[in-house]
Amino acid sequence: MNKRNILGLIALYPAISLAQEVFSENISNLASLSLDEVSVTAARIPVSTKTATGDITVITHDDIEKMQGGSLPDLLRLQPGLQITTNGGMGTASSIFIRGTNAEQLVVLIDGLRVNSATLGTTAFENLPLALIDRIEILRGPASSLYGADAIGGVIQIFTRRAKTDQTLFYGSVGAGSYDTYTGSAGFDSRYQALRFSAQMSSYDTRGISAKKRPPQAIDRDRDGYNNLSGTAYADLELAEGHSLGLRFMESDGQNQFDNAYRNYSTTNQQAYGATLKNRLTEHWTSTLKYGIGRERSFSLNSASTRSKFDSEQTQITWQHDYTLPFGTLTFAYDRLEQDVLTFSNGNPSIDKTRNDDGFMLGFVGNHEAHSIQLSAREDHNTQYGNYVTGGAGYGYAISPEWQITAQYGSAFRAPTFNQLYFPSFGDPALKPEKSDNVEASLRYQTSAIQAKLTVFENHIRDLIQNAGPATSGCSFAGFCPTNAGKVEIKGITAESSIVLNPQWQLTGNLTIQSPRNDDTDNLLVRRSQRYGNLQLQYKSGDWDVGTEVTASSQRYNDADNNLKLGGYALINASLGYKLNNHWKLLARANNILDKDYVLAAASSTVDYNTMGTNVFISLNYDMK
């Protein structure tokens, strides 16, 4: 990593302190920032983001609303330490990299249920509509000691919309934009005596763009469309004071076209549903029992005669006990995860496997005066890859009401996916799980006018699984066979800040400088850049809300040998909101205003996956609240 860049970031902090002094005279007139969000992902219980030792970001409903017409990957790209790639326009496969880790090294939860594909290890973010999402929490860094396998890079938890008031409220939106894009959503929240319930639906349809940029075959130059129909439902019954039963359901069904000689397409259906029984057994003891199923089914037509079907199901049972102590909360949890995979190729079963995992977690979160502490330990017993023990320890100290320092250690592991283990002529059943050790430290500064955080991290990953091995008796794809390739070292630093310039203007930005490299070759990991970040300027006055943002990334490589370079880029986007009255709001968004020609991923050494040029979207939103 460039040491001058690190020193330059550290040098920003005296400037931040000076800025606080400049604004101190008018501090009472500044718009307040949300200094004390609550996260349940950071420790599996509600904790304050101000005192938590982990590196957390909370994306609010207001942040999501500004991304009207966009996708979940578009929103995640704006967050500190996150990069994305897509294989074309809307609805095409996307990958999220947290702090330079692989897309499979991430646990994704919807209302507490895993939705990662057991076959691929990744999550179809492109198929999760923003219209149904109320809030997102991002935990960067290893979290296997909290959530078990796969959380080497972090955890993203998505919360769907649900009833928050005692009134019956209706809301909805309609929108239209470039590339013949049309959206619509509607929902309601209500309450009847001790029962709260809500339901939402969302529709998205676009003719899109060609998935490949300037493809050599004329038939591939057509537009590859995408459509999605999704819904959620929620009910929560208060059985007695301190006792409740909750039900959740989410389903997303999408279809996208992709380029080759047969006008092919793929469909993806994701479901997450479950029940939660919560009981306050004593004044200090709360028990939570959850049962749920996360399911992903996909079908693809790859040629005139090649059809593939993937069906993965993850049944989850969690029994968690939280006991309040004088200076914190002690948590014990038992997690049961049953993964079932059934895949077909041209009607013939290719994978039919099951594996189960029993996890036992013990954690503690405490605060005393200026000190914060978080401890966690977990043991996983898996029917396929054996037993693994992981742990985490974090400490924070408030130097003053404004300044805080934290340090954290965590270990994690990732289980090979079913495809990497068993897919015909590809998988290797002898693959070992990946293992990692991560250390990080942060310096934080928070006032009503300024929030800033500098985080330094170093992650060592062993037995990394790469699709780069030689052909063997079990794999016939030389150069693409899964193998435990060796060690990876990821060093980096992330700076983020938000400053209220005056009661109307707010400036927010983040910058990550990292070095995600393979120890054996010293090459950068595929499609990972060394520098990326965002800058956003927001203006709010009366009924108007106007924003602009700049997103930039340095060059990356599309291959493990670092031969195929993907150039750096910078994009300028803008958003506009106007409140027509107490219930109606007009929203508009323009992306890639300068029509930048850029590439996030390549299909081959000669063909790139396409990205969208200048595009606009306008929506009309209604909310009774």
PDB file of C-alpha atoms in Angstrom, residues 435-590:
ATOM      1  CA  LYS A 435      -9.621 -19.739   7.139  1.00  0.00           C
ATOM      2  CA  SER A 436      -8.785 -16.151   8.089  1.00  0.00           C
ATOM      3  CA  ASP A 437      -7.471 -13.927  10.862  1.00  0.00           C
ATOM      4  CA  ASN A 438      -8.217 -10.206  10.841  1.00  0.00           C
ATOM      5  CA  VAL A 439      -7.029  -7.318  12.983  1.00  0.00           C
ATOM      6  CA  GLU A 440      -8.273  -3.751  12.734  1.00  0.00           C
ATOM      7  CA  ALA A 441      -8.222  -0.452  14.596  1.00  0.00           C
ATOM      8  CA  SER A 442     -10.213   2.729  14.226  1.00  0.00           C
ATOM      9  CA  LEU A 443     -10.100   6.366  15.290  1.00  0.00           C
ATOM     10  CA  ARG A 444     -13.499   8.070  15.484  1.00  0.00           C
ATOM     11  CA  TYR A 445     -14.641  11.652  15.930  1.00  0.00           C
ATOM     12  CA  GLN A 446     -18.289  12.615  16.475  1.00  0.00           C
ATOM     13  CA  THR A 447     -20.118  15.860  17.208  1.00  0.00           C
ATOM     14  CA  SER A 448     -23.499  17.208  16.148  1.00  0.00           C
ATOM     15  CA  ALA A 449     -21.798  18.775  13.096  1.00  0.00           C
ATOM     16  CA  ILE A 450     -19.103  16.289  12.148  1.00  0.00           C
ATOM     17  CA  GLN A 451     -18.704  12.524  12.061  1.00  0.00           C
ATOM     18  CA  ALA A 452     -15.434  10.969  10.924  1.00  0.00           C
ATOM     19  CA  LYS A 453     -13.828   7.549  11.139  1.00  0.00           C
ATOM     20  CA  LEU A 454     -10.473   6.145  10.079  1.00  0.00           C
ATOM     21  CA  THR A 455     -10.172   2.336  10.062  1.00  0.00           C
ATOM     22  CA  VAL A 456      -7.011   0.328   9.383  1.00  0.00           C
ATOM     23  CA  PHE A 457      -7.384  -3.398   8.708  1.00  0.00           C
ATOM     24  CA  GLU A 458      -5.243  -6.430   7.868  1.00  0.00           C
ATOM     25  CA  ASN A 459      -6.800  -9.748   6.864  1.00  0.00           C
ATOM     26  CA  HIS A 460      -4.815 -12.989   6.311  1.00  0.00           C
ATOM     27  CA  ILE A 461      -6.708 -15.737   4.456  1.00  0.00           C
ATOM     28  CA  ARG A 462      -5.379 -19.288   4.196  1.00  0.00           C
ATOM     29  CA  ASP A 463      -6.369 -22.112   1.828  1.00  0.00           C
ATOM     30  CA  LEU A 464      -8.040 -19.620  -0.500  1.00  0.00           C
ATOM     31  CA  ILE A 465     -10.217 -21.413  -3.061  1.00  0.00           C
ATOM     32  CA  GLN A 466      -9.573 -20.201  -6.608  1.00  0.00           C
ATOM     33  CA  ASN A 467     -10.862 -21.463  -9.948  1.00  0.00           C
ATOM     34  CA  ALA A 468      -7.376 -21.679 -11.428  1.00  0.00           C
ATOM     35  CA  GLY A 469      -6.198 -25.253 -10.960  1.00  0.00           C
ATOM     36  CA  PRO A 470      -4.943 -27.698 -13.617  1.00  0.00           C
ATOM     37  CA  ALA A 471      -7.158 -30.333 -15.208  1.00  0.00           C
ATOM     38  CA  THR A 472      -7.520 -33.496 -13.120  1.00  0.00           C
ATOM     39  CA  SER A 473      -9.465 -36.710 -13.306  1.00  0.00           C
ATOM     40  CA  GLY A 474     -12.383 -34.891 -11.657  1.00  0.00           C
ATOM     41  CA  CYS A 475     -12.147 -31.540 -13.474  1.00  0.00           C
ATOM     42  CA  SER A 476     -11.791 -31.119 -17.205  1.00  0.00           C
ATOM     43  CA  PHE A 477     -11.626 -27.293 -17.286  1.00  0.00           C
ATOM     44  CA  ALA A 478      -7.891 -26.559 -17.136  1.00  0.00           C
ATOM     45  CA  GLY A 479      -7.243 -23.149 -15.576  1.00  0.00           C
ATOM     46  CA  PHE A 480     -10.740 -22.986 -14.073  1.00  0.00           C
ATOM     47  CA  CYS A 481     -10.723 -25.945 -11.675  1.00  0.00           C
ATOM     48  CA  PRO A 482     -11.310 -25.117  -7.971  1.00  0.00           C
ATOM     49  CA  THR A 483      -8.239 -25.548  -5.826  1.00  0.00           C
ATOM     50  CA  ASN A 484      -6.890 -24.425  -2.445  1.00  0.00           C
ATOM     51  CA  ALA A 485      -4.450 -21.980  -4.027  1.00  0.00           C
ATOM     52  CA  GLY A 486      -2.608 -20.602  -1.010  1.00  0.00           C
ATOM     53  CA  LYS A 487      -2.599 -17.442   1.089  1.00  0.00           C
ATOM     54  CA  VAL A 488      -4.025 -13.971   0.574  1.00  0.00           C
ATOM     55  CA  GLU A 489      -3.056 -10.840   2.464  1.00  0.00           C
ATOM     56  CA  ILE A 490      -5.380  -7.837   2.400  1.00  0.00           C
ATOM     57  CA  LYS A 491      -4.124  -4.633   3.983  1.00  0.00           C
ATOM     58  CA  GLY A 492      -6.110  -1.447   3.825  1.00  0.00           C
ATOM     59  CA  ILE A 493      -7.396   1.767   5.288  1.00  0.00           C
ATOM     60  CA  THR A 494     -10.837   3.365   4.998  1.00  0.00           C
ATOM     61  CA  ALA A 495     -11.629   6.994   5.788  1.00  0.00           C
ATOM     62  CA  GLU A 496     -15.197   8.231   5.997  1.00  0.00           C
ATOM     63  CA  SER A 497     -16.784  11.444   7.179  1.00  0.00           C
ATOM     64  CA  SER A 498     -19.981  13.488   7.163  1.00  0.00           C
ATOM     65  CA  ILE A 499     -19.931  17.244   7.759  1.00  0.00           C
ATOM     66  CA  VAL A 500     -22.835  19.662   8.114  1.00  0.00           C
ATOM     67  CA  LEU A 501     -21.615  22.796   6.332  1.00  0.00           C
ATOM     68  CA  ASN A 502     -24.656  24.835   7.421  1.00  0.00           C
ATOM     69  CA  PRO A 503     -28.328  24.051   8.163  1.00  0.00           C
ATOM     70  CA  GLN A 504     -28.958  23.224   4.482  1.00  0.00           C
ATOM     71  CA  TRP A 505     -25.732  21.656   3.191  1.00  0.00           C
ATOM     72  CA  GLN A 506     -24.145  18.328   4.124  1.00  0.00           C
ATOM     73  CA  LEU A 507     -20.958  16.793   2.676  1.00  0.00           C
ATOM     74  CA  THR A 508     -20.358  13.030   2.981  1.00  0.00           C
ATOM     75  CA  GLY A 509     -17.496  10.955   1.639  1.00  0.00           C
ATOM     76  CA  ASN A 510     -15.440   7.795   1.972  1.00  0.00           C
ATOM     77  CA  LEU A 511     -12.168   6.538   0.551  1.00  0.00           C
ATOM     78  CA  THR A 512     -10.635   3.058   0.728  1.00  0.00           C
ATOM     79  CA  ILE A 513      -6.999   2.314  -0.076  1.00  0.00           C
ATOM     80  CA  GLN A 514      -6.185  -1.382  -0.010  1.00  0.00           C
ATOM     81  CA  SER A 515      -3.815  -4.057  -1.263  1.00  0.00           C
ATOM     82  CA  PRO A 516      -5.673  -7.383  -1.779  1.00  0.00           C
ATOM     83  CA  ARG A 517      -2.892  -9.683  -3.036  1.00  0.00           C
ATOM     84  CA  ASN A 518      -2.107 -13.359  -3.439  1.00  0.00           C
ATOM     85  CA  ASP A 519       0.984 -14.094  -1.333  1.00  0.00           C
ATOM     86  CA  ASP A 520       2.419 -16.589  -3.822  1.00  0.00           C
ATOM     87  CA  THR A 521       2.206 -14.405  -6.945  1.00  0.00           C
ATOM     88  CA  ASP A 522       1.916 -10.896  -5.450  1.00  0.00           C
ATOM     89  CA  ASN A 523      -0.910 -10.328  -7.965  1.00  0.00           C
ATOM     90  CA  LEU A 524      -4.031  -8.367  -7.137  1.00  0.00           C
ATOM     91  CA  LEU A 525      -7.199 -10.379  -6.651  1.00  0.00           C
ATOM     92  CA  VAL A 526      -9.526 -10.458  -9.641  1.00  0.00           C
ATOM     93  CA  ARG A 527     -11.561  -7.263 -10.207  1.00  0.00           C
ATOM     94  CA  ARG A 528     -10.330  -5.645  -6.986  1.00  0.00           C
ATOM     95  CA  SER A 529      -9.057  -2.057  -7.176  1.00  0.00           C
ATOM     96  CA  GLN A 530      -6.550  -0.513  -4.805  1.00  0.00           C
ATOM     97  CA  ARG A 531      -8.342   2.830  -4.465  1.00  0.00           C
ATOM     98  CA  TYR A 532     -12.049   3.601  -4.577  1.00  0.00           C
ATOM     99  CA  GLY A 533     -14.468   5.969  -2.903  1.00  0.00           C
ATOM    100  CA  ASN A 534     -17.471   8.277  -3.045  1.00  0.00           C
ATOM    101  CA  LEU A 535     -18.261  11.933  -2.388  1.00  0.00           C
ATOM    102  CA  GLN A 536     -21.818  13.193  -1.855  1.00  0.00           C
ATOM    103  CA  LEU A 537     -23.113  16.745  -1.433  1.00  0.00           C
ATOM    104  CA  GLN A 538     -26.683  17.153  -0.178  1.00  0.00           C
ATOM    105  CA  TYR A 539     -28.850  20.296  -0.045  1.00  0.00           C
ATOM    106  CA  LYS A 540     -32.111  20.379   1.916  1.00  0.00           C
ATOM    107  CA  SER A 541     -34.362  23.420   2.205  1.00  0.00           C
ATOM    108  CA  GLY A 542     -38.078  23.398   2.797  1.00  0.00           C
ATOM    109  CA  ASP A 543     -39.693  20.950   0.400  1.00  0.00           C
ATOM    110  CA  TRP A 544     -36.536  20.513  -1.716  1.00  0.00           C
ATOM    111  CA  ASP A 545     -33.865  17.827  -1.379  1.00  0.00           C
ATOM    112  CA  VAL A 546     -31.084  17.958  -3.985  1.00  0.00           C
ATOM    113  CA  GLY A 547     -27.952  15.824  -4.076  1.00  0.00           C
ATOM    114  CA  THR A 548     -24.982  15.026  -6.249  1.00  0.00           C
ATOM    115  CA  GLU A 549     -22.426  12.253  -5.915  1.00  0.00           C
ATOM    116  CA  VAL A 550     -19.128  11.219  -7.422  1.00  0.00           C
ATOM    117  CA  THR A 551     -18.101   7.541  -7.480  1.00  0.00           C
ATOM    118  CA  ALA A 552     -14.558   6.622  -8.519  1.00  0.00           C
ATOM    119  CA  SER A 553     -12.330   3.563  -8.718  1.00  0.00           C
ATOM    120  CA  SER A 554      -8.773   2.883  -9.834  1.00  0.00           C
ATOM    121  CA  GLN A 555      -7.839   0.206 -12.369  1.00  0.00           C
ATOM    122  CA  ARG A 556      -8.431  -3.497 -11.737  1.00  0.00           C
ATOM    123  CA  TYR A 557      -7.557  -6.785 -13.452  1.00  0.00           C
ATOM    124  CA  ASN A 558     -10.073  -9.257 -14.833  1.00  0.00           C
ATOM    125  CA  ASP A 559      -7.792 -12.305 -14.420  1.00  0.00           C
ATOM    126  CA  ALA A 560      -5.681 -13.873 -11.684  1.00  0.00           C
ATOM    127  CA  ASP A 561      -2.482 -13.379 -13.740  1.00  0.00           C
ATOM    128  CA  ASN A 562      -3.127  -9.607 -13.924  1.00  0.00           C
ATOM    129  CA  ASN A 563      -2.858  -9.513 -17.709  1.00  0.00           C
ATOM    130  CA  LEU A 564      -6.296  -8.128 -18.639  1.00  0.00           C
ATOM    131  CA  LYS A 565      -6.582  -4.604 -17.270  1.00  0.00           C
ATOM    132  CA  LEU A 566      -9.884  -2.864 -16.518  1.00  0.00           C
ATOM    133  CA  GLY A 567      -9.392   0.902 -16.531  1.00  0.00           C
ATOM    134  CA  GLY A 568     -10.276   3.247 -13.701  1.00  0.00           C
ATOM    135  CA  TYR A 569     -13.387   5.402 -13.864  1.00  0.00           C
ATOM    136  CA  ALA A 570     -15.310   8.234 -12.202  1.00  0.00           C
ATOM    137  CA  LEU A 571     -19.093   8.696 -12.395  1.00  0.00           C
ATOM    138  CA  ILE A 572     -21.247  11.704 -11.542  1.00  0.00           C
ATOM    139  CA  ASN A 573     -24.859  11.142 -10.446  1.00  0.00           C
ATOM    140  CA  ALA A 574     -27.562  13.469  -9.135  1.00  0.00           C
ATOM    141  CA  SER A 575     -30.862  13.142  -7.249  1.00  0.00           C
ATOM    142  CA  LEU A 576     -33.809  15.483  -6.714  1.00  0.00           C
ATOM    143  CA  GLY A 577     -36.710  15.301  -4.306  1.00  0.00           C
ATOM    144  CA  TYR A 578     -39.659  17.679  -4.034  1.00  0.00           C
ATOM    145  CA  LYS A 579     -42.382  17.329  -1.430  1.00  0.00           C
ATOM    146  CA  LEU A 580     -45.677  18.220  -3.122  1.00  0.00           C
ATOM    147  CA  ASN A 581     -47.622  18.033   0.168  1.00  0.00           C
ATOM    148  CA  ASN A 582     -47.687  15.943   3.348  1.00  0.00           C
ATOM    149  CA  HIS A 583     -48.310  12.727   1.428  1.00  0.00           C
ATOM    150  CA  TRP A 584     -46.960  13.125  -2.126  1.00  0.00           C
ATOM    151  CA  LYS A 585     -43.334  13.393  -3.156  1.00  0.00           C
ATOM    152  CA  LEU A 586     -41.706  13.678  -6.576  1.00  0.00           C
ATOM    153  CA  LEU A 587     -38.300  12.012  -6.943  1.00  0.00           C
ATOM    154  CA  ALA A 588     -35.861  12.125  -9.849  1.00  0.00           C
ATOM    155  CA  ARG A 589     -32.418  10.665 -10.419  1.00  0.00           C
ATOM    156  CA  ALA A 590     -29.795  10.987 -13.153  1.00  0.00           C
TER     157      ALA A 590
END
